């Protein structure tokens, strides 16, 4: 795992202890969550495997650990949330279903909104490389702490304005956003590789959010509007 400027994050020996009450039971609880995801329509083997491996309870506050594998979003501080497992799996499956990913695997991914780091950890198992941007320093540092013990060499944590993307890592095979605005920033489309796919929530007139998929083709950008979703608002700047 790399820090904001690409330097290795400080090493820490050993993994933090599992929250009280989970320990060895977490694998069984996580397996039931994955079974429910599969029953709900998630079928990409790489996504189901990633969801089964990443320990979601390590990314939530200890007071909420017993809800970690329920299909619900949970607060992570600073008015932000960790997305539902079903939403994370759905968006990841959309990424691996892109034309370029089907033929050569999922390459470099840009994540907008690191949050607590959970989705970045899932992405690390299905993508070759992950760049993830967080605009709130408190969450950027929390994600760094959460991910450090996993030693994910292919995940790069960045502190900055996600609306600007991260041009130094472009072009990206996929871009995934954990916040929704009224329009997709042009920078994201510019940084998407030919044959790449962008998955993000978008606010319609009236405030309702829907999941938007944009495929970058030789004939231009192809947009598909999918099911309603609920994400925190997309904001610019850093804080």
PDB file of C-alpha atoms in Angstrom:
ATOM      1  CA  UNK A   1       0.000   0.000   0.000  1.00  0.00           C
ATOM      2  CA  UNK A   2       1.321   3.443  -0.872  1.00  0.00           C
ATOM      3  CA  UNK A   3       0.660   6.753   0.807  1.00  0.00           C
ATOM      4  CA  UNK A   4      -0.619   9.972  -0.760  1.00  0.00           C
ATOM      5  CA  UNK A   5       2.628  10.716  -2.590  1.00  0.00           C
ATOM      6  CA  UNK A   6       3.500   7.156  -3.485  1.00  0.00           C
ATOM      7  CA  UNK A   7       5.884   6.520  -0.577  1.00  0.00           C
ATOM      8  CA  UNK A   8       5.396   3.268   1.344  1.00  0.00           C
ATOM      9  CA  UNK A   9       3.078   3.572   4.302  1.00  0.00           C
ATOM     10  CA  UNK A  10       4.712   3.045   7.713  1.00  0.00           C
ATOM     11  CA  UNK A  11       4.893  -0.622   8.551  1.00  0.00           C
ATOM     12  CA  UNK A  12       3.119  -2.057  11.542  1.00  0.00           C
ATOM     13  CA  UNK A  13       3.708  -5.579  12.696  1.00  0.00           C
ATOM     14  CA  UNK A  14       0.794  -7.893  13.255  1.00  0.00           C
ATOM     15  CA  UNK A  15      -2.903  -7.435  12.565  1.00  0.00           C
ATOM     16  CA  UNK A  16      -5.110  -5.582  15.033  1.00  0.00           C
ATOM     17  CA  UNK A  17      -7.208  -7.874  17.213  1.00  0.00           C
ATOM     18  CA  UNK A  18     -10.620  -8.804  15.900  1.00  0.00           C
ATOM     19  CA  UNK A  19     -13.493  -7.040  17.681  1.00  0.00           C
ATOM     20  CA  UNK A  20     -14.779  -8.892  20.706  1.00  0.00           C
ATOM     21  CA  UNK A  21     -17.407 -11.452  19.761  1.00  0.00           C
ATOM     22  CA  UNK A  22     -16.275 -12.047  16.190  1.00  0.00           C
ATOM     23  CA  UNK A  23     -12.911 -13.762  16.085  1.00  0.00           C
ATOM     24  CA  UNK A  24     -13.227 -17.148  14.425  1.00  0.00           C
ATOM     25  CA  UNK A  25     -16.969 -16.702  13.821  1.00  0.00           C
ATOM     26  CA  UNK A  26     -16.451 -13.927  11.275  1.00  0.00           C
ATOM     27  CA  UNK A  27     -15.675 -16.339   8.418  1.00  0.00           C
ATOM     28  CA  UNK A  28     -18.974 -18.171   8.885  1.00  0.00           C
ATOM     29  CA  UNK A  29     -20.956 -14.932   9.144  1.00  0.00           C
ATOM     30  CA  UNK A  30     -19.208 -13.588   6.050  1.00  0.00           C
ATOM     31  CA  UNK A  31     -19.966 -16.807   4.160  1.00  0.00           C
ATOM     32  CA  UNK A  32     -23.671 -16.338   4.881  1.00  0.00           C
ATOM     33  CA  UNK A  33     -23.433 -12.761   3.613  1.00  0.00           C
ATOM     34  CA  UNK A  34     -21.867 -13.996   0.375  1.00  0.00           C
ATOM     35  CA  UNK A  35     -24.588 -16.629  -0.008  1.00  0.00           C
ATOM     36  CA  UNK A  36     -27.181 -13.869   0.245  1.00  0.00           C
ATOM     37  CA  UNK A  37     -25.302 -11.790  -2.334  1.00  0.00           C
ATOM     38  CA  UNK A  38     -25.308 -14.729  -4.740  1.00  0.00           C
ATOM     39  CA  UNK A  39     -29.012 -15.337  -4.102  1.00  0.00           C
ATOM     40  CA  UNK A  40     -29.591 -11.642  -4.812  1.00  0.00           C
ATOM     41  CA  UNK A  41     -28.069 -11.903  -8.266  1.00  0.00           C
ATOM     42  CA  UNK A  42     -24.312 -11.335  -7.850  1.00  0.00           C
ATOM     43  CA  UNK A  43     -22.657 -14.007  -9.959  1.00  0.00           C
ATOM     44  CA  UNK A  44     -19.114 -12.824 -10.803  1.00  0.00           C
ATOM     45  CA  UNK A  45     -16.796 -15.357  -9.103  1.00  0.00           C
ATOM     46  CA  UNK A  46     -14.044 -12.785  -8.535  1.00  0.00           C
ATOM     47  CA  UNK A  47     -16.443 -10.425  -6.767  1.00  0.00           C
ATOM     48  CA  UNK A  48     -17.969 -13.123  -4.550  1.00  0.00           C
ATOM     49  CA  UNK A  49     -14.486 -14.319  -3.642  1.00  0.00           C
ATOM     50  CA  UNK A  50     -13.354 -10.783  -2.761  1.00  0.00           C
ATOM     51  CA  UNK A  51     -16.440 -10.229  -0.606  1.00  0.00           C
ATOM     52  CA  UNK A  52     -15.746 -13.496   1.198  1.00  0.00           C
ATOM     53  CA  UNK A  53     -12.129 -12.595   1.934  1.00  0.00           C
ATOM     54  CA  UNK A  54     -12.347  -8.969   3.098  1.00  0.00           C
ATOM     55  CA  UNK A  55     -13.337  -8.677   6.757  1.00  0.00           C
ATOM     56  CA  UNK A  56     -15.921  -5.891   6.814  1.00  0.00           C
ATOM     57  CA  UNK A  57     -16.074  -5.881  10.616  1.00  0.00           C
ATOM     58  CA  UNK A  58     -12.544  -4.458  10.725  1.00  0.00           C
ATOM     59  CA  UNK A  59     -13.739  -1.337   8.881  1.00  0.00           C
ATOM     60  CA  UNK A  60     -16.621  -0.327  11.175  1.00  0.00           C
ATOM     61  CA  UNK A  61     -16.653   1.112  14.683  1.00  0.00           C
ATOM     62  CA  UNK A  62     -16.590  -1.466  17.467  1.00  0.00           C
ATOM     63  CA  UNK A  63     -20.076  -0.429  18.617  1.00  0.00           C
ATOM     64  CA  UNK A  64     -21.466  -1.465  15.211  1.00  0.00           C
ATOM     65  CA  UNK A  65     -19.473  -4.647  14.703  1.00  0.00           C
ATOM     66  CA  UNK A  66     -22.475  -6.943  15.183  1.00  0.00           C
ATOM     67  CA  UNK A  67     -24.098  -5.258  12.163  1.00  0.00           C
ATOM     68  CA  UNK A  68     -20.999  -5.540   9.981  1.00  0.00           C
ATOM     69  CA  UNK A  69     -22.326  -8.333   7.764  1.00  0.00           C
ATOM     70  CA  UNK A  70     -25.903  -7.140   7.540  1.00  0.00           C
ATOM     71  CA  UNK A  71     -26.894  -5.596   4.225  1.00  0.00           C
ATOM     72  CA  UNK A  72     -26.970  -2.072   5.514  1.00  0.00           C
ATOM     73  CA  UNK A  73     -24.880   1.077   5.286  1.00  0.00           C
ATOM     74  CA  UNK A  74     -23.256   2.172   8.547  1.00  0.00           C
ATOM     75  CA  UNK A  75     -21.847   5.509   9.758  1.00  0.00           C
ATOM     76  CA  UNK A  76     -18.051   5.850   9.702  1.00  0.00           C
ATOM     77  CA  UNK A  77     -17.786   9.417  10.988  1.00  0.00           C
ATOM     78  CA  UNK A  78     -17.705  12.881   9.401  1.00  0.00           C
ATOM     79  CA  UNK A  79     -21.257  12.373   8.055  1.00  0.00           C
ATOM     80  CA  UNK A  80     -20.060   9.558   5.769  1.00  0.00           C
ATOM     81  CA  UNK A  81     -21.058   5.897   5.530  1.00  0.00           C
ATOM     82  CA  UNK A  82     -19.724   2.507   4.526  1.00  0.00           C
ATOM     83  CA  UNK A  83     -21.884   1.220   1.669  1.00  0.00           C
ATOM     84  CA  UNK A  84     -24.111  -1.836   1.883  1.00  0.00           C
ATOM     85  CA  UNK A  85     -22.318  -5.068   0.932  1.00  0.00           C
ATOM     86  CA  UNK A  86     -24.877  -5.607  -1.844  1.00  0.00           C
ATOM     87  CA  UNK A  87     -24.112  -2.182  -3.328  1.00  0.00           C
ATOM     88  CA  UNK A  88     -20.343  -2.720  -3.164  1.00  0.00           C
ATOM     89  CA  UNK A  89     -20.724  -6.114  -4.833  1.00  0.00           C
ATOM     90  CA  UNK A  90     -23.113  -4.775  -7.466  1.00  0.00           C
ATOM     91  CA  UNK A  91     -20.820  -1.901  -8.457  1.00  0.00           C
ATOM     92  CA  UNK A  92     -17.751  -4.146  -8.519  1.00  0.00           C
ATOM     93  CA  UNK A  93     -19.586  -6.647 -10.685  1.00  0.00           C
ATOM     94  CA  UNK A  94     -20.449  -3.876 -13.121  1.00  0.00           C
ATOM     95  CA  UNK A  95     -16.737  -3.025 -13.329  1.00  0.00           C
ATOM     96  CA  UNK A  96     -15.617  -6.577 -14.096  1.00  0.00           C
ATOM     97  CA  UNK A  97     -18.438  -6.854 -16.631  1.00  0.00           C
ATOM     98  CA  UNK A  98     -16.984  -4.118 -18.842  1.00  0.00           C
ATOM     99  CA  UNK A  99     -15.816  -5.186 -22.298  1.00  0.00           C
ATOM    100  CA  UNK A 100     -12.154  -4.513 -21.581  1.00  0.00           C
ATOM    101  CA  UNK A 101     -12.253  -6.347 -18.241  1.00  0.00           C
ATOM    102  CA  UNK A 102     -13.964  -9.408 -19.743  1.00  0.00           C
ATOM    103  CA  UNK A 103     -11.193  -9.901 -22.247  1.00  0.00           C
ATOM    104  CA  UNK A 104      -8.088  -9.019 -20.257  1.00  0.00           C
ATOM    105  CA  UNK A 105      -9.089  -8.747 -16.616  1.00  0.00           C
ATOM    106  CA  UNK A 106      -9.640  -5.547 -14.659  1.00  0.00           C
ATOM    107  CA  UNK A 107      -6.575  -3.314 -14.824  1.00  0.00           C
ATOM    108  CA  UNK A 108      -6.038   0.007 -13.057  1.00  0.00           C
ATOM    109  CA  UNK A 109      -9.028   1.350 -11.107  1.00  0.00           C
ATOM    110  CA  UNK A 110      -9.684   4.819  -9.702  1.00  0.00           C
ATOM    111  CA  UNK A 111     -11.974   4.989  -6.667  1.00  0.00           C
ATOM    112  CA  UNK A 112     -13.531   8.318  -5.733  1.00  0.00           C
ATOM    113  CA  UNK A 113     -14.245   8.421  -2.007  1.00  0.00           C
ATOM    114  CA  UNK A 114     -12.050   6.046  -0.011  1.00  0.00           C
ATOM    115  CA  UNK A 115     -14.155   6.345   3.113  1.00  0.00           C
ATOM    116  CA  UNK A 116     -13.000   3.761   5.662  1.00  0.00           C
ATOM    117  CA  UNK A 117     -11.154   1.755   2.989  1.00  0.00           C
ATOM    118  CA  UNK A 118     -13.479  -1.248   2.748  1.00  0.00           C
ATOM    119  CA  UNK A 119     -14.326  -0.959  -0.941  1.00  0.00           C
ATOM    120  CA  UNK A 120     -10.668  -0.327  -1.800  1.00  0.00           C
ATOM    121  CA  UNK A 121      -9.812  -3.603  -0.064  1.00  0.00           C
ATOM    122  CA  UNK A 122     -12.458  -5.426  -2.096  1.00  0.00           C
ATOM    123  CA  UNK A 123     -11.222  -3.799  -5.309  1.00  0.00           C
ATOM    124  CA  UNK A 124      -7.658  -4.898  -4.542  1.00  0.00           C
ATOM    125  CA  UNK A 125      -8.750  -8.502  -5.081  1.00  0.00           C
ATOM    126  CA  UNK A 126     -10.407  -7.929  -8.452  1.00  0.00           C
ATOM    127  CA  UNK A 127      -8.194  -5.242 -10.036  1.00  0.00           C
ATOM    128  CA  UNK A 128      -4.516  -5.151 -10.897  1.00  0.00           C
ATOM    129  CA  UNK A 129      -4.031  -1.732  -9.273  1.00  0.00           C
ATOM    130  CA  UNK A 130      -6.230   0.627  -7.239  1.00  0.00           C
ATOM    131  CA  UNK A 131      -5.867   4.385  -6.808  1.00  0.00           C
ATOM    132  CA  UNK A 132      -8.318   5.701  -4.242  1.00  0.00           C
ATOM    133  CA  UNK A 133      -8.937   9.383  -3.435  1.00  0.00           C
ATOM    134  CA  UNK A 134     -10.473  10.808  -0.245  1.00  0.00           C
ATOM    135  CA  UNK A 135     -11.174  14.522   0.336  1.00  0.00           C
ATOM    136  CA  UNK A 136     -11.634  14.311   4.126  1.00  0.00           C
ATOM    137  CA  UNK A 137      -8.310  13.989   5.914  1.00  0.00           C
ATOM    138  CA  UNK A 138      -9.856  12.230   8.908  1.00  0.00           C
ATOM    139  CA  UNK A 139     -11.211   9.459   6.704  1.00  0.00           C
ATOM    140  CA  UNK A 140      -8.039   9.272   4.631  1.00  0.00           C
ATOM    141  CA  UNK A 141      -6.114   8.580   7.828  1.00  0.00           C
ATOM    142  CA  UNK A 142      -8.729   6.111   9.078  1.00  0.00           C
ATOM    143  CA  UNK A 143      -8.541   4.166   5.803  1.00  0.00           C
ATOM    144  CA  UNK A 144      -4.742   4.135   6.027  1.00  0.00           C
ATOM    145  CA  UNK A 145      -4.936   2.661   9.525  1.00  0.00           C
ATOM    146  CA  UNK A 146      -7.598   0.125   8.507  1.00  0.00           C
ATOM    147  CA  UNK A 147      -5.652  -1.067   5.474  1.00  0.00           C
ATOM    148  CA  UNK A 148      -2.126  -1.024   6.855  1.00  0.00           C
ATOM    149  CA  UNK A 149      -2.186  -4.531   8.328  1.00  0.00           C
ATOM    150  CA  UNK A 150      -3.466  -5.989   5.049  1.00  0.00           C
ATOM    151  CA  UNK A 151      -0.282  -4.854   3.262  1.00  0.00           C
ATOM    152  CA  UNK A 152      -2.006  -4.405  -0.088  1.00  0.00           C
ATOM    153  CA  UNK A 153       0.824  -3.496  -2.437  1.00  0.00           C
ATOM    154  CA  UNK A 154      -1.576  -2.669  -5.277  1.00  0.00           C
ATOM    155  CA  UNK A 155      -3.593  -0.043  -3.342  1.00  0.00           C
ATOM    156  CA  UNK A 156      -2.505   3.613  -3.412  1.00  0.00           C
ATOM    157  CA  UNK A 157      -4.182   5.981  -0.934  1.00  0.00           C
ATOM    158  CA  UNK A 158      -4.482   9.603  -2.049  1.00  0.00           C
ATOM    159  CA  UNK A 159      -5.649  12.683  -0.151  1.00  0.00           C
ATOM    160  CA  UNK A 160      -7.232  15.190  -2.507  1.00  0.00           C
ATOM    161  CA  UNK A 161     -10.278  16.452  -4.378  1.00  0.00           C
ATOM    162  CA  UNK A 162     -11.902  13.413  -5.944  1.00  0.00           C
ATOM    163  CA  UNK A 163     -13.802  15.538  -8.443  1.00  0.00           C
ATOM    164  CA  UNK A 164     -10.449  16.167 -10.140  1.00  0.00           C
ATOM    165  CA  UNK A 165      -9.726  12.442 -10.363  1.00  0.00           C
ATOM    166  CA  UNK A 166      -6.029  11.590 -10.382  1.00  0.00           C
ATOM    167  CA  UNK A 167      -4.458  12.394 -13.718  1.00  0.00           C
ATOM    168  CA  UNK A 168      -1.040  10.938 -12.834  1.00  0.00           C
ATOM    169  CA  UNK A 169      -2.494   7.431 -12.722  1.00  0.00           C
ATOM    170  CA  UNK A 170      -4.612   7.745 -15.883  1.00  0.00           C
ATOM    171  CA  UNK A 171      -5.830   6.203 -18.053  1.00  0.00           C
ATOM    172  CA  UNK A 172      -8.005   3.944 -15.893  1.00  0.00           C
ATOM    173  CA  UNK A 173      -9.697   0.738 -16.953  1.00  0.00           C
ATOM    174  CA  UNK A 174     -12.461   1.605 -14.503  1.00  0.00           C
ATOM    175  CA  UNK A 175     -13.609   4.435 -12.253  1.00  0.00           C
ATOM    176  CA  UNK A 176     -15.974   3.905  -9.322  1.00  0.00           C
ATOM    177  CA  UNK A 177     -17.477   6.647  -7.161  1.00  0.00           C
ATOM    178  CA  UNK A 178     -18.936   6.452  -3.663  1.00  0.00           C
ATOM    179  CA  UNK A 179     -20.677   9.835  -3.847  1.00  0.00           C
ATOM    180  CA  UNK A 180     -23.188  11.271  -6.277  1.00  0.00           C
ATOM    181  CA  UNK A 181     -23.655  14.670  -7.884  1.00  0.00           C
ATOM    182  CA  UNK A 182     -25.903  16.122 -10.551  1.00  0.00           C
ATOM    183  CA  UNK A 183     -23.312  15.464 -13.256  1.00  0.00           C
ATOM    184  CA  UNK A 184     -20.258  13.297 -13.771  1.00  0.00           C
ATOM    185  CA  UNK A 185     -17.096  15.450 -13.636  1.00  0.00           C
ATOM    186  CA  UNK A 186     -15.434  15.829 -17.020  1.00  0.00           C
ATOM    187  CA  UNK A 187     -12.076  14.910 -15.455  1.00  0.00           C
ATOM    188  CA  UNK A 188     -13.371  11.401 -14.769  1.00  0.00           C
ATOM    189  CA  UNK A 189     -14.426  10.872 -18.370  1.00  0.00           C
ATOM    190  CA  UNK A 190     -11.117  12.268 -19.618  1.00  0.00           C
ATOM    191  CA  UNK A 191      -9.146   9.903 -17.390  1.00  0.00           C
ATOM    192  CA  UNK A 192     -11.115   6.810 -18.405  1.00  0.00           C
ATOM    193  CA  UNK A 193      -9.302   4.537 -20.854  1.00  0.00           C
ATOM    194  CA  UNK A 194     -10.801   3.568 -24.185  1.00  0.00           C
ATOM    195  CA  UNK A 195     -12.927   0.492 -23.495  1.00  0.00           C
ATOM    196  CA  UNK A 196     -13.105   1.474 -19.818  1.00  0.00           C
ATOM    197  CA  UNK A 197     -16.182   1.765 -17.636  1.00  0.00           C
ATOM    198  CA  UNK A 198     -17.269   4.326 -15.043  1.00  0.00           C
ATOM    199  CA  UNK A 199     -19.827   3.436 -12.365  1.00  0.00           C
ATOM    200  CA  UNK A 200     -21.204   6.223 -10.178  1.00  0.00           C
ATOM    201  CA  UNK A 201     -24.397   7.448  -8.522  1.00  0.00           C
ATOM    202  CA  UNK A 202     -26.006  10.468 -10.153  1.00  0.00           C
ATOM    203  CA  UNK A 203     -28.727  12.760  -8.840  1.00  0.00           C
ATOM    204  CA  UNK A 204     -31.760  13.285 -11.067  1.00  0.00           C
ATOM    205  CA  UNK A 205     -34.003  16.328 -11.050  1.00  0.00           C
ATOM    206  CA  UNK A 206     -35.828  16.162  -7.730  1.00  0.00           C
ATOM    207  CA  UNK A 207     -32.884  14.696  -5.878  1.00  0.00           C
ATOM    208  CA  UNK A 208     -33.390  10.966  -6.487  1.00  0.00           C
ATOM    209  CA  UNK A 209     -30.145   9.121  -7.170  1.00  0.00           C
ATOM    210  CA  UNK A 210     -29.653   6.380  -9.716  1.00  0.00           C
ATOM    211  CA  UNK A 211     -26.691   4.219 -10.607  1.00  0.00           C
ATOM    212  CA  UNK A 212     -25.054   5.427 -13.811  1.00  0.00           C
ATOM    213  CA  UNK A 213     -22.744   3.381 -16.032  1.00  0.00           C
ATOM    214  CA  UNK A 214     -20.615   5.092 -18.676  1.00  0.00           C
ATOM    215  CA  UNK A 215     -18.654   3.048 -21.213  1.00  0.00           C
ATOM    216  CA  UNK A 216     -15.973   4.805 -23.248  1.00  0.00           C
ATOM    217  CA  UNK A 217     -16.124   3.478 -26.784  1.00  0.00           C
ATOM    218  CA  UNK A 218     -14.615   4.385 -30.135  1.00  0.00           C
ATOM    219  CA  UNK A 219     -17.963   6.021 -30.922  1.00  0.00           C
ATOM    220  CA  UNK A 220     -18.055   8.125 -27.770  1.00  0.00           C
ATOM    221  CA  UNK A 221     -19.495   7.756 -24.289  1.00  0.00           C
ATOM    222  CA  UNK A 222     -22.366   5.317 -23.858  1.00  0.00           C
ATOM    223  CA  UNK A 223     -24.535   5.928 -20.788  1.00  0.00           C
ATOM    224  CA  UNK A 224     -26.843   3.455 -19.036  1.00  0.00           C
ATOM    225  CA  UNK A 225     -29.130   4.428 -16.153  1.00  0.00           C
ATOM    226  CA  UNK A 226     -29.763   1.608 -13.686  1.00  0.00           C
ATOM    227  CA  UNK A 227     -31.531   1.199 -10.337  1.00  0.00           C
ATOM    228  CA  UNK A 228     -32.130   3.839  -7.636  1.00  0.00           C
ATOM    229  CA  UNK A 229     -29.379   4.143  -5.022  1.00  0.00           C
ATOM    230  CA  UNK A 230     -28.601   6.331  -2.025  1.00  0.00           C
ATOM    231  CA  UNK A 231     -25.124   7.787  -1.552  1.00  0.00           C
ATOM    232  CA  UNK A 232     -23.692  10.820   0.208  1.00  0.00           C
ATOM    233  CA  UNK A 233     -23.429  13.974  -1.958  1.00  0.00           C
ATOM    234  CA  UNK A 234     -20.405  14.504  -4.168  1.00  0.00           C
ATOM    235  CA  UNK A 235     -18.441  17.543  -3.004  1.00  0.00           C
ATOM    236  CA  UNK A 236     -15.368  19.395  -4.211  1.00  0.00           C
ATOM    237  CA  UNK A 237     -12.314  20.528  -2.310  1.00  0.00           C
ATOM    238  CA  UNK A 238     -10.591  19.000   0.695  1.00  0.00           C
ATOM    239  CA  UNK A 239     -11.343  19.242   4.405  1.00  0.00           C
TER     240      UNK A 239
END
